[in-house]
CSV table of C-alpha atoms in Angstrom, one decimal:
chain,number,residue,atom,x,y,z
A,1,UNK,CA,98.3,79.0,148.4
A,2,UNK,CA,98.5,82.7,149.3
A,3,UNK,CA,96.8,85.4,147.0
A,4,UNK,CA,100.2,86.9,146.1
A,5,UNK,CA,101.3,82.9,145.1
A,6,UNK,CA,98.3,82.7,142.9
A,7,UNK,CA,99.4,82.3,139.4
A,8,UNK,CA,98.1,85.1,137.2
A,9,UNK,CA,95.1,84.4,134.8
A,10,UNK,CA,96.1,81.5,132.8
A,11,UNK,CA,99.6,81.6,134.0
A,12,UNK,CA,100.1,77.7,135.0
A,13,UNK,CA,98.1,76.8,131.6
A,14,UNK,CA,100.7,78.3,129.5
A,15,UNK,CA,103.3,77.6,131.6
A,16,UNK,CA,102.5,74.0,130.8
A,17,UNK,CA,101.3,74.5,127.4
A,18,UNK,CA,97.5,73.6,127.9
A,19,UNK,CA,94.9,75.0,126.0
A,20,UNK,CA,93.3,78.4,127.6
A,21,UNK,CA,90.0,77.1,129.5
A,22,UNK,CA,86.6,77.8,127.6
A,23,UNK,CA,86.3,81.1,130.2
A,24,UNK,CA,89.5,82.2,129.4
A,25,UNK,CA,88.9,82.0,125.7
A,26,UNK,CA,85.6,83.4,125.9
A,27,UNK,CA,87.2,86.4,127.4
A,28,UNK,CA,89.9,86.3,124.8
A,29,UNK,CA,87.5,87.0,121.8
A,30,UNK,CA,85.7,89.1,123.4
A,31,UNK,CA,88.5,91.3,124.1
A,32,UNK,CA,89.6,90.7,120.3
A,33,UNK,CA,86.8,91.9,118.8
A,34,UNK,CA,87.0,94.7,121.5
A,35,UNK,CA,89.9,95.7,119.7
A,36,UNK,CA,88.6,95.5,116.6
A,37,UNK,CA,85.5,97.4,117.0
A,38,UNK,CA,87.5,100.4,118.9
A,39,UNK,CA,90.1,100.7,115.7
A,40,UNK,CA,87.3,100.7,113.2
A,41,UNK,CA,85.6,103.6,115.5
A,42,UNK,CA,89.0,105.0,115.3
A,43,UNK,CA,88.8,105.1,111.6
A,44,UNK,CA,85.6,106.3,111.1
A,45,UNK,CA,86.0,109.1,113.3
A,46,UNK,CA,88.9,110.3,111.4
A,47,UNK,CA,87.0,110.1,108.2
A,48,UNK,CA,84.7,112.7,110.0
A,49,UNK,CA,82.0,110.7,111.6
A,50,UNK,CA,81.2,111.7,115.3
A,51,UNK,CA,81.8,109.7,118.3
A,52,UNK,CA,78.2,108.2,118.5
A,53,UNK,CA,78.2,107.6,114.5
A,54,UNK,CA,81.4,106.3,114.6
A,55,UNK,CA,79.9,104.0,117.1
A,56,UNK,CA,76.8,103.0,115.2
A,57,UNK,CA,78.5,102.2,112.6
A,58,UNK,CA,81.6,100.3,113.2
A,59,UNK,CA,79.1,97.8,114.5
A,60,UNK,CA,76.7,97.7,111.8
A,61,UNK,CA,79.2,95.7,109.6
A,62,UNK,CA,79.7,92.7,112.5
A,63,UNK,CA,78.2,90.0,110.1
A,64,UNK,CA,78.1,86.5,110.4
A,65,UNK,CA,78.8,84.3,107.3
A,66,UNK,CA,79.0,81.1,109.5
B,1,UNK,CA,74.3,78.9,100.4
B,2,UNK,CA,75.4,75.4,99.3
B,3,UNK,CA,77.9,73.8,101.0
B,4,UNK,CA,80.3,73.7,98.0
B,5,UNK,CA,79.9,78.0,97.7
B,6,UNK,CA,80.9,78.1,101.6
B,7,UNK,CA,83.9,75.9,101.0
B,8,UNK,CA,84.9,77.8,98.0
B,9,UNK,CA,84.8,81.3,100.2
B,10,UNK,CA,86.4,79.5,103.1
B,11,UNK,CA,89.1,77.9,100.9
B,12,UNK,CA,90.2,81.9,99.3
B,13,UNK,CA,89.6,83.7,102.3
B,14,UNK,CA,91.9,81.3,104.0
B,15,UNK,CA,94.7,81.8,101.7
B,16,UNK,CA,94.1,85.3,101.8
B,17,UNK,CA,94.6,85.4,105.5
B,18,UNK,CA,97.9,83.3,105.4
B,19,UNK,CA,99.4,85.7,102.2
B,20,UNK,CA,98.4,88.8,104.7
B,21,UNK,CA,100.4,87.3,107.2
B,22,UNK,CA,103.3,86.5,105.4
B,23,UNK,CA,105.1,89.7,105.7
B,24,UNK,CA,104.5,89.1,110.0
B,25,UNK,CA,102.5,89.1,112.3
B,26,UNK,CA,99.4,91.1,112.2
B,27,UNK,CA,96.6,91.6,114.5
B,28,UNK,CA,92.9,90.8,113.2
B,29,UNK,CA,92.3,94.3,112.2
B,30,UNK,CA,94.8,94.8,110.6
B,31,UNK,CA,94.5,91.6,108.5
B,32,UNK,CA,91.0,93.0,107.0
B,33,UNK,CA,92.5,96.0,106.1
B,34,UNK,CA,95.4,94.4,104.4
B,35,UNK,CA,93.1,92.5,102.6
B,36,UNK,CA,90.6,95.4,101.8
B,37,UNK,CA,93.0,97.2,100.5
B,38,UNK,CA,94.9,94.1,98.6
B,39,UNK,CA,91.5,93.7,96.5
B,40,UNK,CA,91.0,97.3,96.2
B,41,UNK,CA,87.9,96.8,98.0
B,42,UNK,CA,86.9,94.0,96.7
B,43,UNK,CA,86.6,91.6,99.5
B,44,UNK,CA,85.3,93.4,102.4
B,45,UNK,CA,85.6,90.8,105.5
B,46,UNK,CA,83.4,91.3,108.8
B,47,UNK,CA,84.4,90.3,112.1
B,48,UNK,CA,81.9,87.4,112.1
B,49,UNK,CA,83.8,85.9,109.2
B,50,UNK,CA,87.0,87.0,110.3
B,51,UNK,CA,87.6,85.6,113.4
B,52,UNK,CA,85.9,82.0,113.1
B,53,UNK,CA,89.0,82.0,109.6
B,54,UNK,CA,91.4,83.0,112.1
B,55,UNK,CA,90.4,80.4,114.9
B,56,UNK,CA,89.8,77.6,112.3
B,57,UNK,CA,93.7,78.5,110.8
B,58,UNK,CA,94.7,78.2,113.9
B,59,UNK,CA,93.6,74.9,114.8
B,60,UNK,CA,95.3,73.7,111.8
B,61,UNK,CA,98.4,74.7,112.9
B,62,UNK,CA,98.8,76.9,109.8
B,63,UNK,CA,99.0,80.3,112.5
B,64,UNK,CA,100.2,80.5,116.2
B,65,UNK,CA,99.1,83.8,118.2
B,66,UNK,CA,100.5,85.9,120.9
B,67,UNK,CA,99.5,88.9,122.7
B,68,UNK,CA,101.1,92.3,122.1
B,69,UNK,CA,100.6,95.8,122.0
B,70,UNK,CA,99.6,97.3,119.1
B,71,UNK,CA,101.0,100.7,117.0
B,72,UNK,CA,98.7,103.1,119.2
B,73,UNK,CA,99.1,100.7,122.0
B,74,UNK,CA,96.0,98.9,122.8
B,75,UNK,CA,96.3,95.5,123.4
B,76,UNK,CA,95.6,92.9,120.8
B,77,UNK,CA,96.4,89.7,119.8
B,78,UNK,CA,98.2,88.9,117.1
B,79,UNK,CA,98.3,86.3,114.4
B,80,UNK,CA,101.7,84.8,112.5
B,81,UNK,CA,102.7,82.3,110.3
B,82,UNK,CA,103.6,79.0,111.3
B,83,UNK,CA,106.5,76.6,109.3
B,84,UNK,CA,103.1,74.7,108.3
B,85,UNK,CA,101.1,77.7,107.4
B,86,UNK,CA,104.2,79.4,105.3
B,87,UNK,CA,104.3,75.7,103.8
B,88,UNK,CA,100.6,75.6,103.2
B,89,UNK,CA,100.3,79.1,101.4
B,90,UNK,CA,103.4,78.2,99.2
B,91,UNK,CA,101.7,74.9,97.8
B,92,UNK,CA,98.4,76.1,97.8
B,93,UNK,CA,98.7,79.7,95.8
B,94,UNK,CA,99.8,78.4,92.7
B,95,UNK,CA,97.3,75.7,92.9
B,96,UNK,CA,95.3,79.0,92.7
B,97,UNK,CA,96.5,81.1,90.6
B,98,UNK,CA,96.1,77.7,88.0
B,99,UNK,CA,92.2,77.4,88.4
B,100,UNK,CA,91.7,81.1,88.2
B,101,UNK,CA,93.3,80.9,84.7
B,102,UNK,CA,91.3,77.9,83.8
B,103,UNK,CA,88.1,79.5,85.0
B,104,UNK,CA,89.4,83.2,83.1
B,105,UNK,CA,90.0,80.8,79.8
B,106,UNK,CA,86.4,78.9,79.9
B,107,UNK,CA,84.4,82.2,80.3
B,108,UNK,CA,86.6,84.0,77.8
B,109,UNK,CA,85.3,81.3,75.2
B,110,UNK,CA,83.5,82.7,72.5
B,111,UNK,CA,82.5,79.8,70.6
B,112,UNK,CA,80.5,76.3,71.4
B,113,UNK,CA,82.0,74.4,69.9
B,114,UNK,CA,85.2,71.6,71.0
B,115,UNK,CA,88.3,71.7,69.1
C-alpha cells in the first residue's frame, strides 16, 4: 500500500466500527482537554486576566476526584 | 471519601451530564458551564471529574460522541444523547427529585418523636 492509499488516522477502525486503539484515544483526550483548557483561557482573558494569568489559572482548577 | 459518598457524587453528576445534554449535543466545556450555571454555581466540575463522567457514560451506552467544530471553530468533540441515555435520564430524574423530597422532609423535622 502506497502512502496516498494509506487510510487516514483511524479511518479503517471506524470504517469498521472498532474501537479507536489505546494511541488513538490517548491522543483523543488529550486533544479534548486541549480544548477545554484553551476555552477556559478564553474566558478568563475576557473577564480581564492576561494571557499568562489566564494561563495559570485555567489550569489550576484541573482536579482529580477519581 | 467512602465509597458510598463517591457513588452518591457519581450517581447526580451523571444525571446532570445526561439533563445538560438533552437539549443536544454539547462539547465537554460547554457541559460544565451548562451545569455551572444550572446550579448557580453550585456545582463547579473540573476536568479531572469531568471527563472520566463523560467516558464512563459513554461506555454505558447512555452518550455516543462525534467530532465537530465548535462555535469559534476549534475542534472538539462532542457528546449527545443516546435512545438509552434519553431513556435513562427520564426514569432516573424522578427517582430523584423523590429522595430529594424525602431527605428535604426528614431534615425539616422539628420534633423526635414518631407519629
Amino acid at each position: 500500500m502506497t502512502p496516498s492509499e494509506e487510510p487516514r488516522r483511524g479511518g479503517w477502525r471506524r470504517a469498521f466500527r472498532l474501537p479507536p486503539s489505546r494511541a488513538q484515544a490517548e491522543r483523543e483526550l488529550d486533544d479534548e482537554i486541549a480544548f477545554h483548557l484553551a476555552m477556559r483561557e478564553q474566558k478568563l482573558r475576557a473577564g480581564g486576566l492576561t494571557d499568562t494569568g489566564a494561563y495559570r489559572r485555567a489550569r489550576e482548577r484541573f482536579g482529580d476526584v477519581g | 471519601m467512602a465509597d458510598s459518598e463517591l457513588n452518591v457524587l457519581r450517581g447526580s453528576l451523571d444525571l446532570l451530564i445526561l439533563k445538560a445534554l438533552s437539549w443536544g449535543p454539547r462539547h465537554g466545556y460547554g457541559v460544565v458551564e451548562w451545569i455551572e450555571h444550572a446550579t448557580d454555581a453550585t456545582f463547579l466540575i473540573e476536568e479531572g471529574t469531568l471527563y472520566p463522567a463523560l467516558h464512563r457514560l459513554e461506555r454505558k451506552g447512555w452518550v455516543s460522541t462525534e467530532w465537530g467544530i465548535s462555535d469559534n471553530n476549534r475542534r472538539a468533540k462532542f457528546y449527545q444523547l443516546t435512545a438509552t441515555g434519553r431513556a435513562q435520564l427520564r426514569t432516573e430524574a424522578p427517582l430523584w427529585h423523590r429522595y430529594a423530597e424525602a431527605i428535604a422532609r426528614a431534615l425539616r423535622a422539628t420534633a423526635p418523636e414518631v407519629a
